[in-house]
Coordinates of C-alpha atoms in Angstrom, one line a residue:
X1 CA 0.0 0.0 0.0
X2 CA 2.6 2.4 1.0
X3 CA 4.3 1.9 -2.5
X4 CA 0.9 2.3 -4.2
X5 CA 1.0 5.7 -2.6
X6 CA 4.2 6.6 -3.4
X7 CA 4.0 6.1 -7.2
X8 CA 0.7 7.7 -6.8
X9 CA 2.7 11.1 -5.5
X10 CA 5.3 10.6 -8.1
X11 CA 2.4 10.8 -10.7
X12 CA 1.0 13.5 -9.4
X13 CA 4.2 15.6 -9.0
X14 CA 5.3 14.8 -12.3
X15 CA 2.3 16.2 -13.7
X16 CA 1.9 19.3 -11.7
X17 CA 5.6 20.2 -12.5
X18 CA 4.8 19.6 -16.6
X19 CA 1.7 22.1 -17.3
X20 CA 2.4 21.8 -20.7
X21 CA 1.7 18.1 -20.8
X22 CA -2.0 19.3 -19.5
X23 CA -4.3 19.1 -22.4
X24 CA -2.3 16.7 -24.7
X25 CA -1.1 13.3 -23.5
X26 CA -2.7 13.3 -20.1
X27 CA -6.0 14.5 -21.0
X28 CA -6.3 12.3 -24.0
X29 CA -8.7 9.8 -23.6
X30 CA -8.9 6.6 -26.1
X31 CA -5.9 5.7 -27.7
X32 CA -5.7 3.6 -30.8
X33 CA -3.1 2.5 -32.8
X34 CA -2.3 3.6 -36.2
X35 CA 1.0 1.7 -37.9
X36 CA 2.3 1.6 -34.4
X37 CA 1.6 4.8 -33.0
X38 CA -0.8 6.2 -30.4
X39 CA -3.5 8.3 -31.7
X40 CA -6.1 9.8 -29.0
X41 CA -9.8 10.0 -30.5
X42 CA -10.1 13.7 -30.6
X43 CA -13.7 14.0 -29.2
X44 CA -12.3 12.6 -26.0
X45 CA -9.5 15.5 -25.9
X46 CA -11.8 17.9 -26.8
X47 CA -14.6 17.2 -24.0
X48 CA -11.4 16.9 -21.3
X49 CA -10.0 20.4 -22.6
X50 CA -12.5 22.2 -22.9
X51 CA -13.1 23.1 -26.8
X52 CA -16.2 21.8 -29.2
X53 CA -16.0 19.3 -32.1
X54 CA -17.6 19.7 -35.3
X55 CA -17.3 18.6 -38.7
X56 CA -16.8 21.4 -41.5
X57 CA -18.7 21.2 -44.8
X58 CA -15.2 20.7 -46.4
X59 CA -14.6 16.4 -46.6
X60 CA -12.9 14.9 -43.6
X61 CA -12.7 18.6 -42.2
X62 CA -13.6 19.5 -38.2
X63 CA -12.6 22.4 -35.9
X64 CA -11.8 22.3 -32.4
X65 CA -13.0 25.5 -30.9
X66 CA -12.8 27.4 -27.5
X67 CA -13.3 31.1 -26.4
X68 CA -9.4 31.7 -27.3
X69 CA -8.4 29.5 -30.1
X70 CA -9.7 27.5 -33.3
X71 CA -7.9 24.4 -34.6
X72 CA -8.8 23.1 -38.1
X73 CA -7.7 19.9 -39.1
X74 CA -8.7 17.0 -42.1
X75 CA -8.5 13.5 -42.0
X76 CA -5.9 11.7 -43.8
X77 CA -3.6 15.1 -43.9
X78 CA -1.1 16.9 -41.9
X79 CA -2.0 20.1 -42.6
X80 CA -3.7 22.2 -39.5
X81 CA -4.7 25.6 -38.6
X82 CA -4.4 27.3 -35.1
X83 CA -6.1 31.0 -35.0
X84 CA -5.4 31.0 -38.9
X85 CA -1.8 30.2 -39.3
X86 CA -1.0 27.3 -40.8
X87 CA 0.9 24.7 -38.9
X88 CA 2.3 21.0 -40.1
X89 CA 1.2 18.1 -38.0
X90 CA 4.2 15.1 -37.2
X91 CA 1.6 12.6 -38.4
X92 CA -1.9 12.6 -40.2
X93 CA -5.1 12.8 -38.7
X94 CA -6.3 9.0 -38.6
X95 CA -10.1 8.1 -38.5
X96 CA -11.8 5.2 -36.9
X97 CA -15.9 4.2 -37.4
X98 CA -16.4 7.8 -38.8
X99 CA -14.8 9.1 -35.5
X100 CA -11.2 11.2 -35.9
X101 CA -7.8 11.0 -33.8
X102 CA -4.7 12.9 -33.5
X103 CA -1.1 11.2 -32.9
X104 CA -0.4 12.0 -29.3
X105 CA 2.7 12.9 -30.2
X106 CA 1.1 15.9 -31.8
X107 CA -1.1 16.8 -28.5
X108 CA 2.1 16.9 -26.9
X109 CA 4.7 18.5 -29.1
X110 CA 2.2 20.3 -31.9
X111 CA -0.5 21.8 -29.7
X112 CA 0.3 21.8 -26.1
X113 CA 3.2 24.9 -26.4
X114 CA 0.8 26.4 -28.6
X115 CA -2.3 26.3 -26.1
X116 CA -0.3 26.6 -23.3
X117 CA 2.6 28.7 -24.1
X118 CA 5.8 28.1 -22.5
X119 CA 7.3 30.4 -20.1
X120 CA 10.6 31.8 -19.4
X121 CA 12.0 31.0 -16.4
X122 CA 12.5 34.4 -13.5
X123 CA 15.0 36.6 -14.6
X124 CA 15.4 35.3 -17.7
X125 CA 14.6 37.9 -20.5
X126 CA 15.1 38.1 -23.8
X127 CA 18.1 40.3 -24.9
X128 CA 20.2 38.7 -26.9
X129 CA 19.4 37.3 -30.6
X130 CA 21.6 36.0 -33.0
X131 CA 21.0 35.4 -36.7
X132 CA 22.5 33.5 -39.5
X133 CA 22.1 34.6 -43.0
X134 CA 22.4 31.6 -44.7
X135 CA 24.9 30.0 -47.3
X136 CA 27.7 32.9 -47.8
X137 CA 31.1 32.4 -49.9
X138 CA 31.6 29.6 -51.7
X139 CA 28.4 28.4 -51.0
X140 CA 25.9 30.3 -52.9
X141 CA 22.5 28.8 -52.1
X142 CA 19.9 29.6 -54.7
X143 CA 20.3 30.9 -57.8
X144 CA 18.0 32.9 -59.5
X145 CA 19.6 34.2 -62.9
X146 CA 22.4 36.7 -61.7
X147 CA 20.6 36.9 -57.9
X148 CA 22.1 34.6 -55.6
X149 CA 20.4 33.4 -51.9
X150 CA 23.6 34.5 -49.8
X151 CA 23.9 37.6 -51.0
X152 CA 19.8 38.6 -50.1
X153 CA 20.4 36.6 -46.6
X154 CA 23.1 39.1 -45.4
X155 CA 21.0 42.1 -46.6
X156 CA 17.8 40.9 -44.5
X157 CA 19.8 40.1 -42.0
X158 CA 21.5 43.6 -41.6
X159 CA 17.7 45.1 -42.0
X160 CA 17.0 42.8 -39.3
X161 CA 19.8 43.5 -37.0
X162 CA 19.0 47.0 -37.4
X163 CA 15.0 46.7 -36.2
X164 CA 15.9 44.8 -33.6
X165 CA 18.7 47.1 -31.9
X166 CA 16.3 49.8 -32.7
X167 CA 13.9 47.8 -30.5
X168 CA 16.6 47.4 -27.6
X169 CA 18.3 43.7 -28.1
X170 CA 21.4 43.2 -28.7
X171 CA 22.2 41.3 -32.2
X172 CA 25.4 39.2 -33.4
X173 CA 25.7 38.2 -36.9
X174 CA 27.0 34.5 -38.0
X175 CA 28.1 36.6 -40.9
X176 CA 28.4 40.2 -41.6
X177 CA 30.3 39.6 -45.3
X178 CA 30.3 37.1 -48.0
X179 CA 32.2 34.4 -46.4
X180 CA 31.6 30.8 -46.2
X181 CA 30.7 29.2 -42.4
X182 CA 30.2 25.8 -41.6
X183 CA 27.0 25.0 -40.5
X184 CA 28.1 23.4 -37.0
X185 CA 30.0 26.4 -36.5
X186 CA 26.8 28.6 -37.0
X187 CA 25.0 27.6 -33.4
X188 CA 28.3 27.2 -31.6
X189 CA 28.8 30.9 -32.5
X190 CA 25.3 32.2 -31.2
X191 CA 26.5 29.8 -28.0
X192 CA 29.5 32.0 -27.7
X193 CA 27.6 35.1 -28.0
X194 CA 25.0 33.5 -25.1
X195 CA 22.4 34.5 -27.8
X196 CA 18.8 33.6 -26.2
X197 CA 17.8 32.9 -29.6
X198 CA 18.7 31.8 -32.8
X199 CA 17.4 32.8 -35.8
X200 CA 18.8 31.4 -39.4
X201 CA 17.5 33.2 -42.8
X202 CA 16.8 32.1 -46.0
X203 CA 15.1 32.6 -49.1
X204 CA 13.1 29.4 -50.8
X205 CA 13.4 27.9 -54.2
X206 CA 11.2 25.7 -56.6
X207 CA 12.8 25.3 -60.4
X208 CA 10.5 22.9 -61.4
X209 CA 7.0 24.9 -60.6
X210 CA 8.4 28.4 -60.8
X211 CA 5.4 30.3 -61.4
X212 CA 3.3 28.4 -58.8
X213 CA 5.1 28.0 -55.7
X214 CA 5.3 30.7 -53.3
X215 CA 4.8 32.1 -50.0
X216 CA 6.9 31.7 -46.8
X217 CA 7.1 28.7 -44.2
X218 CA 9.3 28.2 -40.6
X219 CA 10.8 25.5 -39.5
X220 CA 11.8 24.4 -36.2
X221 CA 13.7 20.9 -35.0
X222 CA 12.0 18.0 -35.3
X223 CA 10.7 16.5 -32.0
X224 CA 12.7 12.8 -31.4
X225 CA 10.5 9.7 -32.9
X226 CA 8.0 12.3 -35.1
X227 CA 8.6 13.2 -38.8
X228 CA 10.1 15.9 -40.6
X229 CA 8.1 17.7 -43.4
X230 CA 10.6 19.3 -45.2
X231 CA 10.4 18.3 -48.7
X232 CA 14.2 17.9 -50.1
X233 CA 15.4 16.0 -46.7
X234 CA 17.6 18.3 -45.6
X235 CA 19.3 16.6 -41.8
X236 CA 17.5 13.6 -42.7
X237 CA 21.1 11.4 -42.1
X238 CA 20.3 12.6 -37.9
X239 CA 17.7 10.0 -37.8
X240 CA 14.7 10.4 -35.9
X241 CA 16.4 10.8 -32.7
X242 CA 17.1 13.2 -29.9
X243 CA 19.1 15.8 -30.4
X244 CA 20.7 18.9 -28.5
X245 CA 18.1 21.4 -29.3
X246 CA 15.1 19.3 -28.8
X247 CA 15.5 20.4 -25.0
X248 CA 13.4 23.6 -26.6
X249 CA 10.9 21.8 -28.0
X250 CA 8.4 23.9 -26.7
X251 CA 9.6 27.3 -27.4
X252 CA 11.0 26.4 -30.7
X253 CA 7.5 25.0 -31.8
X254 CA 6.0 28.6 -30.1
X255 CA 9.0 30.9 -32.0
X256 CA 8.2 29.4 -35.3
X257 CA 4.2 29.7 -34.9
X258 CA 4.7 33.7 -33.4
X259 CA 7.2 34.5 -36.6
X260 CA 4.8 32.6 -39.2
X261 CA 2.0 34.1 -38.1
X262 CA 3.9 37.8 -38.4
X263 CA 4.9 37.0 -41.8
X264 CA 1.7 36.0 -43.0
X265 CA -0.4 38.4 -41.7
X266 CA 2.2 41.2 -42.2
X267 CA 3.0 40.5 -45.9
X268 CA 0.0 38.7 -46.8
X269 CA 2.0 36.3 -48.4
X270 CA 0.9 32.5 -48.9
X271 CA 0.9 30.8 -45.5
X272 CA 3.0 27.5 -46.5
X273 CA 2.9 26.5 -42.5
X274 CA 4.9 26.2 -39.4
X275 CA 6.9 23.2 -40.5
X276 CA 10.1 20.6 -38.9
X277 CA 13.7 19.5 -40.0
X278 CA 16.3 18.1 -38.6
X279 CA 18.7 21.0 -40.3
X280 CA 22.0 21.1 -38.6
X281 CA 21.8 24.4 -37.7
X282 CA 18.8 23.5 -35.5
X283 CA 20.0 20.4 -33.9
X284 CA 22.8 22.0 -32.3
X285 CA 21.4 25.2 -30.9
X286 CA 21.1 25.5 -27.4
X287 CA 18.6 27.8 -27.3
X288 CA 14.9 28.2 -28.7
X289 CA 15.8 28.2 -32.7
X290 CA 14.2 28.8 -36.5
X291 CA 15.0 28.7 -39.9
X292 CA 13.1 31.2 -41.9
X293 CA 12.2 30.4 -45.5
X294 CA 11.0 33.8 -46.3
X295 CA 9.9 33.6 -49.8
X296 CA 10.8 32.2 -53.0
X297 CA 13.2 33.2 -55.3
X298 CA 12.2 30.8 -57.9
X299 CA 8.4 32.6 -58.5
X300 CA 8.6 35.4 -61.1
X301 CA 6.4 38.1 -58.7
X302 CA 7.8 36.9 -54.9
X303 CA 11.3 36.7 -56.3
X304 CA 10.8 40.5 -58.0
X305 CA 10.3 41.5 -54.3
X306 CA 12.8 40.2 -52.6
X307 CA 15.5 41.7 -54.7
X308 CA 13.9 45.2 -53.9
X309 CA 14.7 46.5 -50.9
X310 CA 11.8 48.4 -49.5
X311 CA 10.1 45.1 -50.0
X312 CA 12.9 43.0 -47.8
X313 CA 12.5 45.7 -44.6
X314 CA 8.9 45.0 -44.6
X315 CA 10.5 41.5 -44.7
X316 CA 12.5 42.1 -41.7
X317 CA 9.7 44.4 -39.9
X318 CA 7.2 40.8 -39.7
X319 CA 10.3 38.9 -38.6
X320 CA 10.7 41.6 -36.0
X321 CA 7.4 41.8 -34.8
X322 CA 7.3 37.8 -34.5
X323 CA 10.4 38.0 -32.0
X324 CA 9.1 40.6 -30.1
X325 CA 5.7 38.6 -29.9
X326 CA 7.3 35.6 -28.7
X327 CA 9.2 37.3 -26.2
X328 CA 5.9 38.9 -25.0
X329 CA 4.2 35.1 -25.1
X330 CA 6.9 33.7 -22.7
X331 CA 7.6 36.9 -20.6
X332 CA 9.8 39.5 -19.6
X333 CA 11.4 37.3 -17.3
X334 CA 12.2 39.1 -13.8

């Protein structure tokens, strides 16, 4: 009896001292298995945490919905919504006698920091970002005629750097000239900095469907065991394993969602989602990190724009405003 009780406390500690496992895995009622993975039937989840189910007109589509927050999912895709912005799922949306389920894994990792944003710990502010314009010297990135990825990076990233001092942080570079840095070296330098956040920048290409793709998408790392959806497989040799900066799952997940959402609504550019990847430059950081894909080249109108200055600071005003919303979401810190 007295070790009954005892793993009983355990529990019950655990819990308390993991608010952000409230609403996902703990509060997730039947589980089923789908290719060997638990999935929680969704009406359960919904009726424990407090939002309504109901089906859309759209096929397979339902919304969960509270008084702070609207989720829209579809069965058989990994595409979701939270308040509007687009965010990828680590696994599809199963369905079971006409009834749907999430992954848990997505309860936990997906909508759990976004419901119940993480929060900094006391005296722990914000103050220090570091970026990383991508590619740089011999490694050009994309190429777009005579315009070439590394060289728009460093720009956006000065226009960045200069917003956010402007705004009171203080900002390192990976790069402040056209010169070629490993990617490993790229976190270890914000580490040396003690950046609180990391923030790499790119620019997106699609040859083969040029005049269609478009629009702007952030990544954050992969949680161990889920998938990636970048499309080209970029960090896909790490596995599906843990890795260094998956100790930020939470705030990664939350910086990526707060920067997307600034970018979309900002620019009104195509919302291509919140997304994961194991990129190197994300599995190493110690701090909360993103990779922003901030447009493509590749499309003959979104490509025009970048290359034009006036359009890349209201580029770097969005990426600005997401920081400074996620530092908001996750407090000053005292």
């Amino acid at each position: 009896m007295k070790l009954l009780c005892t793993w009983f406390l355990l529990a019950v500690l655990c819990f308390c001292a993991n608010p952000g496992a409230r609403g996902s895995a703990s509060h997730s009622g039947e589980s089923s298995q789908v290719a060997g993975r638990e999935y929680a039937r969704v009406s359960d989840w919904a009726k424990a945490n407090g939002f309504q189910l109901r089906w859309l007109k759209r096929q397979g589509a339902f919304q969960l919905s509270n008084a702070s927050a609207k989720i829209t999912c579809a069965v058989d895709s990994r595409e979701a919504q939270v308040n509007g912005v687009g965010v990828w799922l680590s696994f599809p949306v199963a369905q079971r006698e006409g009834a749907p389920y999430l992954a848990k894994i997505d309860l936990q990792t997906t909508l759990a920091p976004l419901l119940s944003p993480p929060k900094n710990k006391s005296g722990a502010a914000i103050k220090s970002i570091c970026l990383d314009p991508g590619h740089g010297g011999k490694d050009p990135g994309n190429r777009v005629g005579p315009y070439q990825e590394k060289k728009y990076t460093l720009l956006l990233a000065q226009e960045v750097r200069q917003q956010l001092t402007r705004a009171g942080l203080n900002v390192s570079l990976t790069r402040s000239s056209d010169m070629f840095v490993d990617l490993p070296l790229r976190p270890e330098m914000a580490k040396r900095k003690n950046a609180d956040l990391f923030v790499s920048l790119h620019f997106n290409s699609a040859e083969s469907s040029r005049t269609v793709v478009r629009g702007a998408e952030v990544y954050c790392l992969t949680p161990a065991g889920a998938s990636s959806t970048n499309a080209r497989g970029e960090g896909a040799g790490a596995g599906t394993g843990w890795c260094p900066g998956n100790r930020f799952n939470d705030k990664n997940l939350l910086l990526a969602y707060e920067v997307q959402k600034a970018l979309t609504k900002s620019l009104t550019v195509e919302d291509r989602g919140v997304r994961r990847a194991r990129f190197a430059v994300l599995r190493d950081a110690t701090m909360p990190a993103v990779l922003i894909e901030a447009g493509f080249m590749s499309h003959p109108e979104e490509g025009k724009r970048i290359f034009d200055t006036g359009y890349r600071r209201q580029v770097a005003r969005a990426i600005v405003d997401g920081l400074l919303a996620y530092k908001r979401v996750t407090g000053e810190g005292s």
